[in-house]
Amino acid sequence: MSSDWRPVAVAAAIGVQVGLALVATRYVVGESGPATLAMFRYAIGALCLLPVLYIQKIPLRFARRDVFPIAALGIVQFGILIALLNYGLAHITAARVALLFASFPLLTMLIAAALGRERLTLAKTVGVLLTMLGVALALGEKLFDAGHADHFIGEAVVLLAAFCGALCSVLYRPYLQRYPTLSIGAFAMLASVGFLAILATWEGVWTQWAGYSATGWAAVLFIGVSSGIGYFGWLWALRHASPTRVTVFLGLSPVTAALLGALLLAEPLTIPLLLGLAVLLTGLWLAHRPDAASP
């Protein structure tokens, strides 16, 4: 594994971006169905990537045998995962969603090891577990806010979303070695938009247009644009580093949300939050030690 710092930096930036998108999604998810929001999110994201493909003359062509697998990965990664995550955000608190979704790197590591894509090491395993512990400490008492009555269903849905993302993060890599990252990102998003349009139709998006407020549309636009940029970076990082090393930085997303609340909403910077951040950073360091690298 290359010691290049760029995939690590990109993965860290995406971890922060996911935290910002979680906050924005939590703000706007009540104004439409989860599939409708996900459809708008990736339609905007794809529209951000397509002009770059055109300007740089990057072809959107794949071998026939690879078209369906890449489309399927896009539908799961950008369609099913986000729809499940949006459903969870509509039924349980953002803190619970963040902690449950922090299992993403642990699931990624286990799937990659089971498929022979990565080697489990003690440092990497402890590092991943420490990032989850850091998230739990940072969220503190917020985790005990049960939210809505059907929160158990919401929790199961979020865990399923994390599993979907972990599986895709492992399965993407062979295609990222064959084709330009931008091509795969744009095609995967377009495939997911087609799938999400079917779910959004079931939610009535075409018969009753999504009634977003002005600030709601601003949040949707931010989520869409940041997702287009963020998922291009995500796929690029997966191309240049192992899935576990990339996904472990998702632990930064809930901490970002908590720090954002402290900075913008005057929420107190508690000792558990600072302790959780320290534990999380320790976990990231352990997961990226040279002896934690995959062969």
Short mmCIF file of C-alpha atoms in Angstrom, two decimals:
data_model
loop_
_atom_site.label_atom_id
_atom_site.label_comp_id
_atom_site.label_asym_id
_atom_site.label_seq_id
_atom_site.Cartn_x
_atom_site.Cartn_y
_atom_site.Cartn_z
CA MET A 1 0.00 0.00 0.00
CA SER A 2 1.35 3.39 -1.01
CA SER A 3 2.28 5.82 1.71
CA ASP A 4 0.74 8.63 -0.39
CA TRP A 5 -1.09 10.99 1.98
CA ARG A 6 -3.59 12.19 -0.63
CA PRO A 7 -6.17 9.35 -0.32
CA VAL A 8 -6.09 9.81 3.46
CA ALA A 9 -6.64 13.57 3.15
CA VAL A 10 -9.49 13.08 0.67
CA ALA A 11 -11.13 10.43 2.88
CA ALA A 12 -10.89 12.74 5.90
CA ALA A 13 -12.49 15.60 3.95
CA ILE A 14 -15.31 13.30 2.88
CA GLY A 15 -15.87 12.24 6.48
CA VAL A 16 -16.43 15.90 7.35
CA GLN A 17 -18.64 16.39 4.27
CA VAL A 18 -20.84 13.44 5.26
CA GLY A 19 -21.33 15.01 8.69
CA LEU A 20 -22.43 18.29 7.10
CA ALA A 21 -24.79 16.43 4.75
CA LEU A 22 -26.28 14.51 7.70
CA VAL A 23 -27.13 17.79 9.43
CA ALA A 24 -28.65 19.23 6.25
CA THR A 25 -30.59 16.03 5.57
CA ARG A 26 -31.97 15.95 9.09
CA TYR A 27 -33.15 19.53 8.55
CA VAL A 28 -35.00 18.87 5.29
CA VAL A 29 -36.03 15.19 5.41
CA GLY A 30 -39.39 16.00 6.97
CA GLU A 31 -40.41 18.05 3.92
CA SER A 32 -40.56 15.08 1.52
CA GLY A 33 -40.21 11.31 1.34
CA PRO A 34 -36.75 9.75 1.77
CA ALA A 35 -36.60 8.42 -1.82
CA THR A 36 -37.63 11.80 -3.23
CA LEU A 37 -34.86 13.56 -1.32
CA ALA A 38 -32.32 10.95 -2.42
CA MET A 39 -33.44 11.32 -6.07
CA PHE A 40 -32.94 15.09 -6.00
CA ARG A 41 -29.64 14.64 -4.19
CA TYR A 42 -28.07 12.46 -6.86
CA ALA A 43 -29.73 14.11 -9.82
CA ILE A 44 -27.98 17.31 -8.72
CA GLY A 45 -24.78 15.39 -8.01
CA ALA A 46 -24.79 13.80 -11.49
CA LEU A 47 -25.46 17.19 -13.10
CA CYS A 48 -22.32 18.46 -11.37
CA LEU A 49 -20.19 15.64 -12.78
CA LEU A 50 -21.48 15.43 -16.36
CA PRO A 51 -20.13 18.83 -17.51
CA VAL A 52 -16.69 17.89 -16.18
CA LEU A 53 -16.83 14.64 -18.17
CA TYR A 54 -17.71 16.64 -21.30
CA ILE A 55 -15.06 19.31 -20.81
CA GLN A 56 -12.29 16.81 -20.09
CA LYS A 57 -13.53 14.49 -22.87
CA ILE A 58 -13.70 11.51 -20.52
CA PRO A 59 -15.76 8.73 -22.16
CA LEU A 60 -18.75 7.25 -20.40
CA ARG A 61 -18.14 3.82 -21.91
CA PHE A 62 -17.67 0.44 -20.26
CA ALA A 63 -17.24 -3.14 -21.36
CA ARG A 64 -20.64 -4.77 -21.79
CA ARG A 65 -19.98 -7.23 -18.98
CA ASP A 66 -19.29 -4.35 -16.55
CA VAL A 67 -22.32 -2.15 -17.31
CA PHE A 68 -24.80 -3.98 -15.11
CA PRO A 69 -22.45 -4.51 -12.10
CA ILE A 70 -21.46 -0.81 -12.05
CA ALA A 71 -25.12 0.24 -12.38
CA ALA A 72 -26.11 -2.17 -9.61
CA LEU A 73 -23.39 -0.83 -7.31
CA GLY A 74 -24.61 2.70 -8.01
CA ILE A 75 -28.20 1.77 -7.25
CA VAL A 76 -27.19 0.21 -3.94
CA GLN A 77 -24.55 2.82 -2.95
CA PHE A 78 -26.38 5.96 -4.04
CA GLY A 79 -29.98 4.77 -4.15
CA ILE A 80 -30.88 2.11 -1.62
CA LEU A 81 -28.30 3.24 0.99
CA ILE A 82 -29.39 6.88 0.98
CA ALA A 83 -33.09 6.03 0.92
CA LEU A 84 -32.56 3.78 3.95
CA LEU A 85 -30.47 6.43 5.69
CA ASN A 86 -33.09 9.11 5.01
CA TYR A 87 -35.77 6.79 6.41
CA GLY A 88 -33.68 6.32 9.53
CA LEU A 89 -33.18 10.08 9.93
CA ALA A 90 -36.94 10.55 9.72
CA HIS A 91 -37.58 8.09 12.58
CA ILE A 92 -34.64 8.28 15.00
CA THR A 93 -32.33 11.03 16.19
CA ALA A 94 -29.35 12.12 14.12
CA ALA A 95 -27.03 11.04 16.97
CA ARG A 96 -28.31 7.47 16.86
CA VAL A 97 -28.06 7.42 13.09
CA ALA A 98 -24.48 8.68 13.27
CA LEU A 99 -23.41 6.05 15.79
CA LEU A 100 -25.05 3.17 13.95
CA PHE A 101 -23.64 4.33 10.62
CA ALA A 102 -20.20 4.48 12.25
CA SER A 103 -20.25 0.66 12.01
CA PHE A 104 -19.57 1.20 8.27
CA PRO A 105 -15.75 0.73 8.51
CA LEU A 106 -16.07 -2.29 10.81
CA LEU A 107 -18.43 -3.96 8.36
CA THR A 108 -16.15 -2.98 5.48
CA MET A 109 -13.15 -4.54 7.18
CA LEU A 110 -15.02 -7.79 7.88
CA ILE A 111 -16.41 -8.04 4.33
CA ALA A 112 -13.02 -7.27 2.77
CA ALA A 113 -11.37 -9.91 4.93
CA ALA A 114 -14.07 -12.47 4.13
CA LEU A 115 -13.59 -11.87 0.39
CA GLY A 116 -9.81 -11.96 0.66
CA ARG A 117 -9.42 -8.29 -0.31
CA GLU A 118 -7.70 -7.22 2.95
CA ARG A 119 -5.75 -8.81 5.78
CA LEU A 120 -7.04 -8.29 9.30
CA THR A 121 -4.39 -6.93 11.65
CA LEU A 122 -4.59 -6.16 15.34
CA ALA A 123 -3.75 -2.48 14.86
CA LYS A 124 -6.36 -2.02 12.15
CA THR A 125 -9.06 -3.84 14.12
CA VAL A 126 -8.37 -1.90 17.33
CA GLY A 127 -8.24 1.34 15.34
CA VAL A 128 -11.67 0.73 13.78
CA LEU A 129 -13.20 -0.20 17.14
CA LEU A 130 -11.70 2.91 18.75
CA THR A 131 -13.28 5.14 16.12
CA MET A 132 -16.69 3.67 17.00
CA LEU A 133 -15.98 4.18 20.71
CA GLY A 134 -14.92 7.75 20.00
CA VAL A 135 -18.20 8.39 18.19
CA ALA A 136 -20.17 6.98 21.12
CA LEU A 137 -18.28 9.12 23.63
CA ALA A 138 -18.65 12.26 21.49
CA LEU A 139 -22.41 11.85 21.16
CA GLY A 140 -22.81 11.11 24.87
CA GLU A 141 -26.28 11.60 26.29
CA LYS A 142 -27.73 12.34 22.84
CA LEU A 143 -27.69 8.61 22.19
CA PHE A 144 -30.34 8.07 24.85
CA ASP A 145 -32.87 10.31 23.14
CA ALA A 146 -35.12 7.60 21.77
CA GLY A 147 -36.80 9.81 19.16
CA HIS A 148 -39.97 8.38 17.65
CA ALA A 149 -41.82 5.34 18.90
CA ASP A 150 -40.72 3.15 15.98
CA HIS A 151 -37.04 3.80 16.58
CA PHE A 152 -36.14 0.09 16.52
CA ILE A 153 -37.16 -0.12 12.87
CA GLY A 154 -35.17 3.02 12.17
CA GLU A 155 -32.08 1.55 13.82
CA ALA A 156 -32.34 -1.68 11.81
CA VAL A 157 -32.71 0.32 8.60
CA VAL A 158 -29.59 2.39 9.34
CA LEU A 159 -27.53 -0.75 10.06
CA LEU A 160 -28.73 -2.18 6.74
CA ALA A 161 -27.64 1.06 5.05
CA ALA A 162 -24.17 0.72 6.60
CA PHE A 163 -23.92 -2.86 5.36
CA CYS A 164 -24.91 -1.80 1.83
CA GLY A 165 -22.23 0.89 1.81
CA ALA A 166 -19.57 -1.43 3.18
CA LEU A 167 -20.29 -4.09 0.58
CA CYS A 168 -20.16 -1.57 -2.28
CA SER A 169 -16.93 -0.02 -1.00
CA VAL A 170 -15.25 -3.41 -1.29
CA LEU A 171 -16.80 -4.41 -4.64
CA TYR A 172 -16.12 -1.10 -6.41
CA ARG A 173 -12.36 -1.40 -6.47
CA PRO A 174 -11.84 -3.75 -9.47
CA TYR A 175 -13.87 -1.40 -11.67
CA LEU A 176 -12.03 1.64 -10.34
CA GLN A 177 -8.80 0.03 -11.55
CA ARG A 178 -10.20 -0.34 -15.09
CA TYR A 179 -12.09 2.90 -15.72
CA PRO A 180 -11.79 6.63 -14.89
CA THR A 181 -13.16 7.46 -11.45
CA LEU A 182 -15.31 10.27 -12.83
CA SER A 183 -16.97 7.96 -15.37
CA ILE A 184 -17.90 5.41 -12.72
CA GLY A 185 -19.18 8.09 -10.33
CA ALA A 186 -21.38 9.77 -12.95
CA PHE A 187 -22.74 6.51 -14.36
CA ALA A 188 -23.42 5.08 -10.89
CA MET A 189 -25.31 8.24 -9.89
CA LEU A 190 -27.38 8.24 -13.09
CA ALA A 191 -28.31 4.60 -12.53
CA SER A 192 -29.36 5.39 -8.96
CA VAL A 193 -31.48 8.37 -10.10
CA GLY A 194 -33.43 6.08 -12.43
CA PHE A 195 -34.06 3.64 -9.59
CA LEU A 196 -34.93 6.38 -7.11
CA ALA A 197 -37.37 7.94 -9.59
CA ILE A 198 -39.44 4.76 -9.33
CA LEU A 199 -39.50 4.97 -5.52
CA ALA A 200 -40.19 8.71 -5.65
CA THR A 201 -43.14 8.04 -7.96
CA TRP A 202 -44.54 5.70 -5.31
CA GLU A 203 -44.16 8.58 -2.83
CA GLY A 204 -46.16 10.80 -5.21
CA VAL A 205 -43.41 13.20 -6.26
CA TRP A 206 -44.87 13.74 -9.75
CA THR A 207 -48.48 14.17 -8.69
CA GLN A 208 -47.68 16.31 -5.66
CA TRP A 209 -44.43 18.19 -6.24
CA ALA A 210 -42.04 18.16 -3.31
CA GLY A 211 -43.13 21.07 -1.14
CA TYR A 212 -39.71 22.21 -0.01
CA SER A 213 -39.42 25.62 1.56
CA ALA A 214 -36.84 28.10 0.22
CA THR A 215 -34.37 27.05 2.91
CA GLY A 216 -35.29 23.43 2.23
CA TRP A 217 -34.32 23.78 -1.43
CA ALA A 218 -31.08 25.47 -0.36
CA ALA A 219 -30.34 22.45 1.84
CA VAL A 220 -31.19 20.04 -1.02
CA LEU A 221 -28.88 21.98 -3.37
CA PHE A 222 -26.06 21.88 -0.82
CA ILE A 223 -26.54 18.15 -0.25
CA GLY A 224 -26.61 17.44 -3.99
CA VAL A 225 -23.56 19.51 -4.94
CA SER A 226 -21.49 18.29 -1.98
CA SER A 227 -22.51 14.70 -2.74
CA GLY A 228 -21.41 14.98 -6.36
CA ILE A 229 -18.00 16.29 -5.32
CA GLY A 230 -17.77 14.04 -2.27
CA TYR A 231 -18.53 10.76 -4.03
CA PHE A 232 -16.06 11.49 -6.80
CA GLY A 233 -13.47 11.94 -4.02
CA TRP A 234 -14.75 8.80 -2.29
CA LEU A 235 -14.29 6.65 -5.38
CA TRP A 236 -10.89 8.19 -6.07
CA ALA A 237 -9.77 7.38 -2.51
CA LEU A 238 -11.07 3.81 -2.85
CA ARG A 239 -9.01 3.49 -6.02
CA HIS A 240 -5.81 4.48 -4.23
CA ALA A 241 -6.27 3.01 -0.73
CA SER A 242 -7.87 -0.04 0.88
CA PRO A 243 -11.62 0.11 1.65
CA THR A 244 -11.10 -0.01 5.43
CA ARG A 245 -8.57 2.85 5.38
CA VAL A 246 -11.04 5.01 3.47
CA THR A 247 -14.26 4.14 5.27
CA VAL A 248 -12.75 4.49 8.77
CA PHE A 249 -12.82 8.26 8.24
CA LEU A 250 -16.61 8.18 8.30
CA GLY A 251 -16.13 8.32 12.06
CA LEU A 252 -15.44 12.02 11.55
CA SER A 253 -18.99 12.65 10.32
CA PRO A 254 -20.88 12.50 13.66
CA VAL A 255 -18.10 14.40 15.42
CA THR A 256 -18.36 17.05 12.71
CA ALA A 257 -22.09 17.30 13.33
CA ALA A 258 -21.52 17.66 17.08
CA LEU A 259 -18.82 20.31 16.64
CA LEU A 260 -21.03 22.15 14.16
CA GLY A 261 -23.75 22.30 16.77
CA ALA A 262 -21.26 23.75 19.24
CA LEU A 263 -20.03 26.37 16.78
CA LEU A 264 -23.30 27.42 15.15
CA LEU A 265 -25.93 26.57 17.73
CA ALA A 266 -24.03 27.54 20.90
CA GLU A 267 -24.19 23.96 22.18
CA PRO A 268 -21.58 23.35 24.91
CA LEU A 269 -18.27 21.67 24.14
CA THR A 270 -18.56 18.91 26.71
CA ILE A 271 -15.77 16.79 28.14
CA PRO A 272 -17.25 13.60 26.57
CA LEU A 273 -17.21 15.32 23.15
CA LEU A 274 -13.54 16.28 23.48
CA LEU A 275 -12.65 12.87 24.90
CA GLY A 276 -14.53 11.16 22.08
CA LEU A 277 -12.63 13.22 19.52
CA ALA A 278 -9.31 12.22 21.12
CA VAL A 279 -10.26 8.52 21.10
CA LEU A 280 -11.47 8.76 17.50
CA LEU A 281 -8.22 10.37 16.34
CA THR A 282 -6.27 7.67 18.17
CA GLY A 283 -8.30 5.04 16.32
CA LEU A 284 -7.60 6.69 12.97
CA TRP A 285 -3.89 6.75 13.77
CA LEU A 286 -3.86 3.05 14.68
CA ALA A 287 -5.82 2.08 11.56
CA HIS A 288 -3.25 3.86 9.38
CA ARG A 289 -0.05 2.66 11.01
CA PRO A 290 2.31 0.93 8.56
CA ASP A 291 1.84 -2.44 10.29
CA ALA A 292 -1.94 -2.10 9.81
CA ALA A 293 -1.55 -2.05 6.03
CA SER A 294 -3.04 -4.71 3.81
CA PRO A 295 -0.74 -6.73 1.55
#
